[in-house]
Amino acid sequence: MKRFLFLPIAAAMAFTKVAYGADSSNSGIKPSLERSAEQAHVMRIRLKIESNVITATLVDSETARDFVSLLPLTLTMEDLFGREKFAHLPRAISEGGQRTRTYAVGDLIYWSPGPDVAIYYRHDGQTVPSPGIITIAKIESGMQALNVSGSVKVTLELDAK
C-alpha cells in the first residue's frame, strides 16, 4: 500500500517542478540575456574639446534618437552660471523624453525653449526652471575639460565603437 501512495506523490512533485520550477530556472537566465541585448543596443557619442575626448552614453528616448540625427555637430558652447556649457541647436528636436527639474554633473541635456543643448560640469544645488530639461546622455568622466571660463568649441559625433 505504501508503494502505491509514493508514486502519485512523486508524480505530483515532478509536475510541480515542471510547472513552477521552469519559471524560476528560466528567470535566472532571462535577465542575463536581456542585459546582453541591452548592452548590444547601448549607443555612445564622443565629445571632442580641444585635445580631450569624452564619451557619453545615450539615454534610450525619442529625444536622444532625434539628437543623434543632428550628428556630427560642432558647437561653440557658452558658460552659464559656472555650472554648465550650453549652445543653440540648429533645429528643435523631439520632446519625447522624460522631463526633470534636477540634474547631475555629467548630464548632457535638451532645453526645449532654446532649443539648446547643455552639459552640466558642476552642481550648484539649484533646480531647473519650468518646463524642465530632458536628459540626452550621461558622461562618466572628463568634466574638467568643460570647467574653464568662457566658451568652448565642442564637436559631438556618434561613437563607432
Short mmCIF file of N, CA and C in Angstrom, two decimals:
data_model
loop_
_atom_site.label_atom_id
_atom_site.label_comp_id
_atom_site.label_asym_id
_atom_site.label_seq_id
_atom_site.Cartn_x
_atom_site.Cartn_y
_atom_site.Cartn_z
N MET A 1 0.82 -1.19 0.00
CA MET A 1 0.00 0.00 0.00
C MET A 1 0.86 1.26 0.00
N LYS A 2 1.93 1.25 0.80
CA LYS A 2 2.81 2.39 0.86
C LYS A 2 3.43 2.68 -0.49
N ARG A 3 3.74 1.62 -1.25
CA ARG A 3 4.36 1.77 -2.56
C ARG A 3 3.42 2.52 -3.50
N PHE A 4 2.12 2.25 -3.46
CA PHE A 4 1.16 2.88 -4.35
C PHE A 4 0.94 4.36 -4.00
N LEU A 5 1.05 4.74 -2.73
CA LEU A 5 0.92 6.13 -2.32
C LEU A 5 2.13 6.95 -2.77
N PHE A 6 3.30 6.34 -2.78
CA PHE A 6 4.52 7.04 -3.15
C PHE A 6 4.51 7.51 -4.60
N LEU A 7 4.02 6.69 -5.51
CA LEU A 7 4.02 7.04 -6.93
C LEU A 7 3.20 8.29 -7.23
N PRO A 8 1.95 8.41 -6.74
CA PRO A 8 1.21 9.64 -7.01
C PRO A 8 1.88 10.89 -6.40
N ILE A 9 2.46 10.74 -5.22
CA ILE A 9 3.13 11.87 -4.59
C ILE A 9 4.36 12.27 -5.41
N ALA A 10 5.14 11.31 -5.86
CA ALA A 10 6.32 11.60 -6.67
C ALA A 10 5.91 12.25 -7.99
N ALA A 11 4.82 11.75 -8.60
CA ALA A 11 4.35 12.33 -9.86
C ALA A 11 3.89 13.77 -9.64
N ALA A 12 3.20 14.04 -8.54
CA ALA A 12 2.74 15.39 -8.23
C ALA A 12 3.93 16.32 -8.01
N MET A 13 4.97 15.85 -7.34
CA MET A 13 6.16 16.66 -7.11
C MET A 13 6.87 16.96 -8.44
N ALA A 14 6.93 15.99 -9.32
CA ALA A 14 7.57 16.18 -10.61
C ALA A 14 6.77 17.19 -11.44
N PHE A 15 5.44 17.09 -11.40
CA PHE A 15 4.59 18.03 -12.14
C PHE A 15 4.79 19.46 -11.62
N THR A 16 4.84 19.59 -10.29
CA THR A 16 5.04 20.89 -9.68
C THR A 16 6.38 21.47 -10.11
N LYS A 17 7.42 20.66 -10.15
CA LYS A 17 8.75 21.11 -10.56
C LYS A 17 8.72 21.59 -12.02
N VAL A 18 8.05 20.83 -12.89
CA VAL A 18 7.97 21.22 -14.29
C VAL A 18 7.13 22.47 -14.46
N ALA A 19 5.98 22.52 -13.78
CA ALA A 19 5.07 23.65 -13.96
C ALA A 19 5.61 24.94 -13.35
N TYR A 20 6.17 24.86 -12.17
CA TYR A 20 6.60 26.07 -11.48
C TYR A 20 8.12 26.25 -11.49
N GLY A 21 8.85 25.18 -11.51
CA GLY A 21 10.31 25.27 -11.49
C GLY A 21 10.88 25.83 -12.77
N ALA A 22 10.20 25.62 -13.90
CA ALA A 22 10.69 26.11 -15.17
C ALA A 22 10.78 27.63 -15.16
N ASP A 23 9.77 28.28 -14.56
CA ASP A 23 9.80 29.74 -14.50
C ASP A 23 10.97 30.23 -13.67
N SER A 24 11.21 29.61 -12.52
CA SER A 24 12.28 30.10 -11.66
C SER A 24 13.64 29.82 -12.27
N SER A 25 13.80 28.67 -12.96
CA SER A 25 15.11 28.40 -13.56
C SER A 25 15.34 29.29 -14.77
N ASN A 26 14.29 29.61 -15.54
CA ASN A 26 14.44 30.48 -16.69
C ASN A 26 14.66 31.93 -16.26
N SER A 27 14.08 32.31 -15.11
CA SER A 27 14.23 33.70 -14.69
C SER A 27 15.67 34.03 -14.39
N GLY A 28 16.47 33.05 -14.02
CA GLY A 28 17.88 33.30 -13.80
C GLY A 28 18.62 33.52 -15.10
N ILE A 29 18.15 32.94 -16.19
CA ILE A 29 18.80 33.06 -17.49
C ILE A 29 18.29 34.29 -18.22
N LYS A 30 17.00 34.51 -18.18
CA LYS A 30 16.40 35.60 -18.96
C LYS A 30 17.00 36.97 -18.67
N PRO A 31 17.16 37.38 -17.39
CA PRO A 31 17.74 38.70 -17.16
C PRO A 31 19.13 38.86 -17.77
N SER A 32 19.96 37.80 -17.72
CA SER A 32 21.30 37.94 -18.30
C SER A 32 21.21 38.06 -19.82
N LEU A 33 20.25 37.39 -20.45
CA LEU A 33 20.05 37.56 -21.89
C LEU A 33 19.55 38.95 -22.21
N GLU A 34 18.64 39.47 -21.37
CA GLU A 34 18.14 40.83 -21.58
C GLU A 34 19.26 41.84 -21.41
N ARG A 35 20.13 41.63 -20.41
CA ARG A 35 21.26 42.55 -20.21
C ARG A 35 22.16 42.53 -21.43
N SER A 36 22.42 41.35 -22.01
CA SER A 36 23.27 41.26 -23.20
C SER A 36 22.64 42.01 -24.36
N ALA A 37 21.33 41.88 -24.55
CA ALA A 37 20.65 42.59 -25.62
C ALA A 37 20.71 44.09 -25.40
N GLU A 38 20.53 44.52 -24.14
CA GLU A 38 20.61 45.95 -23.84
C GLU A 38 22.00 46.48 -24.12
N GLN A 39 23.02 45.73 -23.71
CA GLN A 39 24.39 46.17 -23.93
C GLN A 39 24.69 46.28 -25.42
N ALA A 40 24.12 45.39 -26.22
CA ALA A 40 24.35 45.43 -27.66
C ALA A 40 23.74 46.68 -28.28
N HIS A 41 22.68 47.23 -27.67
CA HIS A 41 21.99 48.40 -28.22
C HIS A 41 22.40 49.72 -27.57
N VAL A 42 23.35 49.69 -26.64
CA VAL A 42 23.81 50.91 -26.00
C VAL A 42 24.53 51.76 -27.04
N MET A 43 24.12 53.02 -27.14
CA MET A 43 24.76 53.92 -28.09
C MET A 43 25.56 54.96 -27.33
N ARG A 44 26.68 55.30 -27.90
CA ARG A 44 27.55 56.30 -27.28
C ARG A 44 27.87 57.40 -28.27
N ILE A 45 28.18 58.55 -27.72
CA ILE A 45 28.67 59.66 -28.54
C ILE A 45 30.01 60.10 -27.99
N ARG A 46 30.79 60.73 -28.85
CA ARG A 46 32.08 61.29 -28.47
C ARG A 46 31.98 62.81 -28.49
N LEU A 47 32.56 63.44 -27.50
CA LEU A 47 32.65 64.89 -27.44
C LEU A 47 34.12 65.24 -27.49
N LYS A 48 34.50 66.04 -28.47
CA LYS A 48 35.89 66.47 -28.60
C LYS A 48 35.97 67.93 -28.20
N ILE A 49 36.80 68.19 -27.19
CA ILE A 49 37.01 69.55 -26.68
C ILE A 49 38.52 69.75 -26.67
N GLU A 50 39.01 70.53 -27.63
CA GLU A 50 40.45 70.70 -27.84
C GLU A 50 41.08 69.32 -27.97
N SER A 51 42.04 68.97 -27.10
CA SER A 51 42.70 67.66 -27.21
C SER A 51 42.01 66.59 -26.37
N ASN A 52 40.92 66.94 -25.70
CA ASN A 52 40.19 65.99 -24.85
C ASN A 52 39.09 65.29 -25.63
N VAL A 53 38.96 63.98 -25.41
CA VAL A 53 37.86 63.21 -25.99
C VAL A 53 37.10 62.57 -24.84
N ILE A 54 35.81 62.88 -24.78
CA ILE A 54 34.93 62.40 -23.71
C ILE A 54 33.86 61.52 -24.35
N THR A 55 33.53 60.42 -23.70
CA THR A 55 32.48 59.53 -24.19
C THR A 55 31.26 59.64 -23.30
N ALA A 56 30.09 59.66 -23.93
CA ALA A 56 28.82 59.73 -23.19
C ALA A 56 27.92 58.60 -23.67
N THR A 57 27.13 58.05 -22.77
CA THR A 57 26.17 57.01 -23.10
C THR A 57 24.80 57.64 -23.27
N LEU A 58 24.19 57.39 -24.42
CA LEU A 58 22.88 57.97 -24.71
C LEU A 58 21.79 57.30 -23.90
N VAL A 59 20.81 58.09 -23.50
CA VAL A 59 19.61 57.60 -22.85
C VAL A 59 18.71 57.05 -23.96
N ASP A 60 17.94 56.02 -23.67
CA ASP A 60 17.03 55.45 -24.67
C ASP A 60 15.74 56.27 -24.68
N SER A 61 15.66 57.25 -25.59
CA SER A 61 14.46 58.07 -25.70
C SER A 61 14.37 58.65 -27.12
N GLU A 62 13.18 59.13 -27.46
CA GLU A 62 12.99 59.79 -28.75
C GLU A 62 13.87 61.02 -28.86
N THR A 63 14.02 61.74 -27.76
CA THR A 63 14.85 62.94 -27.76
C THR A 63 16.29 62.60 -28.12
N ALA A 64 16.84 61.57 -27.50
CA ALA A 64 18.23 61.17 -27.78
C ALA A 64 18.38 60.71 -29.22
N ARG A 65 17.42 59.93 -29.72
CA ARG A 65 17.50 59.45 -31.11
C ARG A 65 17.43 60.61 -32.08
N ASP A 66 16.59 61.60 -31.82
CA ASP A 66 16.49 62.76 -32.70
C ASP A 66 17.78 63.58 -32.62
N PHE A 67 18.36 63.70 -31.43
CA PHE A 67 19.62 64.41 -31.27
C PHE A 67 20.71 63.77 -32.13
N VAL A 68 20.77 62.44 -32.12
CA VAL A 68 21.77 61.72 -32.91
C VAL A 68 21.63 62.03 -34.40
N SER A 69 20.39 62.30 -34.85
CA SER A 69 20.19 62.62 -36.27
C SER A 69 20.87 63.93 -36.66
N LEU A 70 21.24 64.78 -35.70
CA LEU A 70 21.95 66.02 -35.98
C LEU A 70 23.46 65.83 -36.10
N LEU A 71 23.96 64.70 -35.63
CA LEU A 71 25.41 64.49 -35.57
C LEU A 71 26.00 64.13 -36.93
N PRO A 72 27.25 64.50 -37.20
CA PRO A 72 28.16 65.23 -36.34
C PRO A 72 27.79 66.70 -36.26
N LEU A 73 28.16 67.31 -35.15
CA LEU A 73 27.77 68.68 -34.87
C LEU A 73 28.90 69.37 -34.12
N THR A 74 29.28 70.54 -34.56
CA THR A 74 30.28 71.33 -33.85
C THR A 74 29.60 72.59 -33.33
N LEU A 75 29.71 72.79 -32.03
CA LEU A 75 29.04 73.90 -31.37
C LEU A 75 30.03 74.71 -30.53
N THR A 76 29.83 76.01 -30.48
CA THR A 76 30.54 76.84 -29.52
C THR A 76 29.62 76.95 -28.32
N MET A 77 30.04 76.35 -27.22
CA MET A 77 29.21 76.29 -26.02
C MET A 77 29.62 77.38 -25.04
N GLU A 78 28.65 78.19 -24.66
CA GLU A 78 28.87 79.30 -23.73
C GLU A 78 28.68 78.82 -22.30
N ASP A 79 29.31 79.53 -21.36
CA ASP A 79 29.17 79.18 -19.96
C ASP A 79 27.92 79.82 -19.36
N LEU A 80 27.25 79.09 -18.49
CA LEU A 80 26.07 79.61 -17.81
C LEU A 80 26.16 79.26 -16.33
N PHE A 81 26.17 80.29 -15.48
CA PHE A 81 26.16 80.15 -14.03
C PHE A 81 27.35 79.38 -13.45
N GLY A 82 28.41 79.20 -14.21
CA GLY A 82 29.57 78.46 -13.71
C GLY A 82 29.25 77.01 -13.41
N ARG A 83 28.21 76.50 -14.04
CA ARG A 83 27.82 75.10 -13.80
C ARG A 83 27.59 74.32 -15.09
N GLU A 84 27.38 75.01 -16.20
CA GLU A 84 27.05 74.31 -17.44
C GLU A 84 27.56 75.07 -18.65
N LYS A 85 27.76 74.32 -19.73
CA LYS A 85 28.06 74.89 -21.04
C LYS A 85 26.83 74.61 -21.90
N PHE A 86 26.40 75.62 -22.67
CA PHE A 86 25.21 75.43 -23.49
C PHE A 86 25.42 76.04 -24.87
N ALA A 87 24.63 75.55 -25.82
CA ALA A 87 24.65 76.08 -27.19
C ALA A 87 23.30 75.86 -27.82
N HIS A 88 22.98 76.71 -28.79
CA HIS A 88 21.74 76.57 -29.55
C HIS A 88 21.90 75.45 -30.58
N LEU A 89 20.86 74.66 -30.72
CA LEU A 89 20.85 73.62 -31.74
C LEU A 89 20.37 74.22 -33.06
N PRO A 90 20.74 73.60 -34.18
CA PRO A 90 20.30 74.12 -35.48
C PRO A 90 18.79 74.02 -35.69
N ARG A 91 18.14 73.14 -34.95
CA ARG A 91 16.68 72.98 -35.02
C ARG A 91 16.19 72.35 -33.72
N ALA A 92 14.90 72.49 -33.48
CA ALA A 92 14.30 71.83 -32.32
C ALA A 92 14.32 70.32 -32.56
N ILE A 93 14.40 69.57 -31.48
CA ILE A 93 14.34 68.10 -31.57
C ILE A 93 13.15 67.59 -30.77
N SER A 94 12.90 66.31 -30.88
CA SER A 94 11.76 65.69 -30.21
C SER A 94 11.79 65.93 -28.71
N GLU A 95 10.63 66.12 -28.14
CA GLU A 95 10.49 66.27 -26.70
C GLU A 95 9.96 64.97 -26.09
N GLY A 96 10.25 63.84 -26.75
CA GLY A 96 9.75 62.54 -26.32
C GLY A 96 10.59 61.85 -25.28
N GLY A 97 11.22 62.61 -24.41
CA GLY A 97 11.98 62.05 -23.30
C GLY A 97 11.38 62.50 -21.99
N GLN A 98 11.88 61.95 -20.90
CA GLN A 98 11.35 62.29 -19.58
C GLN A 98 11.89 63.64 -19.11
N ARG A 99 10.99 64.54 -18.74
CA ARG A 99 11.38 65.86 -18.23
C ARG A 99 11.70 65.77 -16.74
N THR A 100 12.65 66.60 -16.34
CA THR A 100 13.01 66.68 -14.93
C THR A 100 13.43 68.11 -14.62
N ARG A 101 13.42 68.47 -13.36
CA ARG A 101 13.87 69.80 -12.95
C ARG A 101 15.14 69.71 -12.12
N THR A 102 15.74 68.52 -12.10
CA THR A 102 17.01 68.32 -11.42
C THR A 102 18.03 67.78 -12.41
N TYR A 103 19.29 67.88 -12.05
CA TYR A 103 20.35 67.41 -12.94
C TYR A 103 21.50 66.86 -12.11
N ALA A 104 22.39 66.15 -12.78
CA ALA A 104 23.61 65.63 -12.16
C ALA A 104 24.79 66.09 -13.01
N VAL A 105 25.94 66.21 -12.38
CA VAL A 105 27.15 66.53 -13.12
C VAL A 105 27.36 65.43 -14.15
N GLY A 106 27.61 65.83 -15.39
CA GLY A 106 27.80 64.87 -16.47
C GLY A 106 26.57 64.68 -17.34
N ASP A 107 25.45 65.30 -16.98
CA ASP A 107 24.26 65.20 -17.81
C ASP A 107 24.39 66.08 -19.05
N LEU A 108 24.14 65.50 -20.20
CA LEU A 108 24.01 66.25 -21.45
C LEU A 108 22.51 66.32 -21.69
N ILE A 109 21.96 67.54 -21.75
CA ILE A 109 20.51 67.69 -21.72
C ILE A 109 19.99 68.54 -22.88
N TYR A 110 18.68 68.45 -23.06
CA TYR A 110 17.98 69.27 -24.04
C TYR A 110 17.07 70.24 -23.30
N TRP A 111 17.20 71.53 -23.62
CA TRP A 111 16.34 72.58 -23.08
C TRP A 111 15.49 73.05 -24.25
N SER A 112 14.23 72.60 -24.31
CA SER A 112 13.39 72.83 -25.48
C SER A 112 13.07 74.29 -25.77
N PRO A 113 12.94 75.20 -24.78
CA PRO A 113 12.63 76.58 -25.15
C PRO A 113 13.72 77.24 -26.01
N GLY A 114 14.95 76.72 -25.95
CA GLY A 114 16.07 77.33 -26.69
C GLY A 114 15.91 77.35 -28.20
N PRO A 115 15.89 76.30 -28.91
CA PRO A 115 16.23 74.94 -28.43
C PRO A 115 17.74 74.83 -28.19
N ASP A 116 18.11 74.41 -26.98
CA ASP A 116 19.51 74.33 -26.59
C ASP A 116 19.89 72.95 -26.11
N VAL A 117 21.18 72.70 -26.18
CA VAL A 117 21.77 71.52 -25.56
C VAL A 117 22.74 72.07 -24.51
N ALA A 118 22.86 71.37 -23.39
CA ALA A 118 23.76 71.82 -22.32
C ALA A 118 24.43 70.62 -21.67
N ILE A 119 25.59 70.89 -21.08
CA ILE A 119 26.33 69.86 -20.34
C ILE A 119 26.64 70.44 -18.96
N TYR A 120 26.20 69.74 -17.92
CA TYR A 120 26.46 70.19 -16.55
C TYR A 120 27.82 69.67 -16.09
N TYR A 121 28.70 70.59 -15.69
CA TYR A 121 30.03 70.20 -15.21
C TYR A 121 30.21 70.49 -13.72
N ARG A 122 29.27 71.20 -13.12
CA ARG A 122 29.31 71.49 -11.69
C ARG A 122 27.88 71.60 -11.19
N HIS A 123 27.66 71.19 -9.93
CA HIS A 123 26.32 71.28 -9.35
C HIS A 123 26.29 72.42 -8.36
N ASP A 124 25.29 73.31 -8.50
CA ASP A 124 25.18 74.43 -7.57
C ASP A 124 23.96 74.33 -6.64
N GLY A 125 23.27 73.18 -6.68
CA GLY A 125 22.14 72.97 -5.79
C GLY A 125 20.83 73.58 -6.25
N GLN A 126 20.86 74.30 -7.36
CA GLN A 126 19.64 74.94 -7.87
C GLN A 126 18.83 73.94 -8.70
N THR A 127 17.52 74.18 -8.75
CA THR A 127 16.67 73.38 -9.62
C THR A 127 16.54 74.09 -10.96
N VAL A 128 16.12 73.35 -11.95
CA VAL A 128 15.95 73.88 -13.30
C VAL A 128 14.55 74.48 -13.42
N PRO A 129 14.43 75.66 -14.03
CA PRO A 129 13.10 76.26 -14.17
C PRO A 129 12.20 75.46 -15.12
N SER A 130 10.92 75.73 -15.06
CA SER A 130 9.94 75.11 -15.94
C SER A 130 10.24 75.50 -17.38
N PRO A 131 10.11 74.64 -18.34
CA PRO A 131 9.43 73.36 -18.33
C PRO A 131 10.32 72.18 -17.95
N GLY A 132 11.54 72.43 -17.51
CA GLY A 132 12.45 71.35 -17.16
C GLY A 132 13.33 70.97 -18.34
N ILE A 133 14.16 69.97 -18.10
CA ILE A 133 15.12 69.50 -19.10
C ILE A 133 14.85 68.04 -19.43
N ILE A 134 15.39 67.60 -20.56
CA ILE A 134 15.30 66.19 -20.96
C ILE A 134 16.74 65.70 -21.12
N THR A 135 17.11 64.69 -20.36
CA THR A 135 18.47 64.15 -20.45
C THR A 135 18.63 63.38 -21.75
N ILE A 136 19.72 63.67 -22.45
CA ILE A 136 20.04 63.01 -23.71
C ILE A 136 21.09 61.93 -23.48
N ALA A 137 22.10 62.24 -22.66
CA ALA A 137 23.21 61.31 -22.43
C ALA A 137 23.84 61.58 -21.07
N LYS A 138 24.63 60.60 -20.63
CA LYS A 138 25.35 60.70 -19.36
C LYS A 138 26.85 60.55 -19.65
N ILE A 139 27.62 61.52 -19.15
CA ILE A 139 29.06 61.50 -19.28
C ILE A 139 29.64 60.98 -17.97
N GLU A 140 30.49 59.98 -18.04
CA GLU A 140 31.05 59.37 -16.83
C GLU A 140 32.23 60.15 -16.26
N SER A 141 33.10 60.67 -17.13
CA SER A 141 34.30 61.36 -16.64
C SER A 141 34.77 62.35 -17.69
N GLY A 142 35.73 63.18 -17.29
CA GLY A 142 36.31 64.14 -18.21
C GLY A 142 35.68 65.51 -18.13
N MET A 143 34.89 65.75 -17.10
CA MET A 143 34.18 67.02 -16.98
C MET A 143 35.13 68.21 -16.81
N GLN A 144 36.37 67.97 -16.38
CA GLN A 144 37.32 69.07 -16.18
C GLN A 144 37.58 69.82 -17.49
N ALA A 145 37.37 69.20 -18.63
CA ALA A 145 37.57 69.88 -19.92
C ALA A 145 36.55 71.00 -20.11
N LEU A 146 35.42 70.92 -19.43
CA LEU A 146 34.39 71.95 -19.52
C LEU A 146 34.49 72.99 -18.41
N ASN A 147 35.19 72.64 -17.36
CA ASN A 147 35.30 73.52 -16.20
C ASN A 147 36.37 74.59 -16.44
N VAL A 148 36.13 75.41 -17.45
CA VAL A 148 37.03 76.51 -17.82
C VAL A 148 36.17 77.76 -18.01
N SER A 149 36.76 78.91 -17.84
CA SER A 149 35.97 80.13 -18.02
C SER A 149 35.73 80.37 -19.51
N GLY A 150 34.61 80.97 -19.80
CA GLY A 150 34.27 81.31 -21.18
C GLY A 150 33.73 80.14 -21.98
N SER A 151 33.75 80.34 -23.29
CA SER A 151 33.17 79.35 -24.19
C SER A 151 34.19 78.28 -24.58
N VAL A 152 33.66 77.15 -25.04
CA VAL A 152 34.49 76.06 -25.56
C VAL A 152 33.87 75.57 -26.86
N LYS A 153 34.72 75.14 -27.77
CA LYS A 153 34.25 74.54 -29.02
C LYS A 153 34.17 73.03 -28.80
N VAL A 154 32.98 72.46 -29.04
CA VAL A 154 32.74 71.04 -28.81
C VAL A 154 32.24 70.39 -30.10
N THR A 155 32.89 69.31 -30.49
CA THR A 155 32.42 68.51 -31.62
C THR A 155 31.80 67.24 -31.06
N LEU A 156 30.55 67.01 -31.43
CA LEU A 156 29.81 65.83 -30.97
C LEU A 156 29.60 64.91 -32.18
N GLU A 157 29.90 63.64 -31.99
CA GLU A 157 29.72 62.66 -33.06
C GLU A 157 29.37 61.31 -32.49
N LEU A 158 28.76 60.48 -33.31
CA LEU A 158 28.42 59.12 -32.89
C LEU A 158 29.71 58.34 -32.67
N ASP A 159 29.79 57.58 -31.58
CA ASP A 159 30.96 56.77 -31.29
C ASP A 159 30.79 55.45 -32.02
N ALA A 160 31.68 55.15 -32.93
CA ALA A 160 31.59 53.96 -33.77
C ALA A 160 31.94 52.67 -33.04
N LYS A 161 32.47 52.74 -31.84
CA LYS A 161 32.90 51.53 -31.11
C LYS A 161 31.73 50.68 -30.72
#
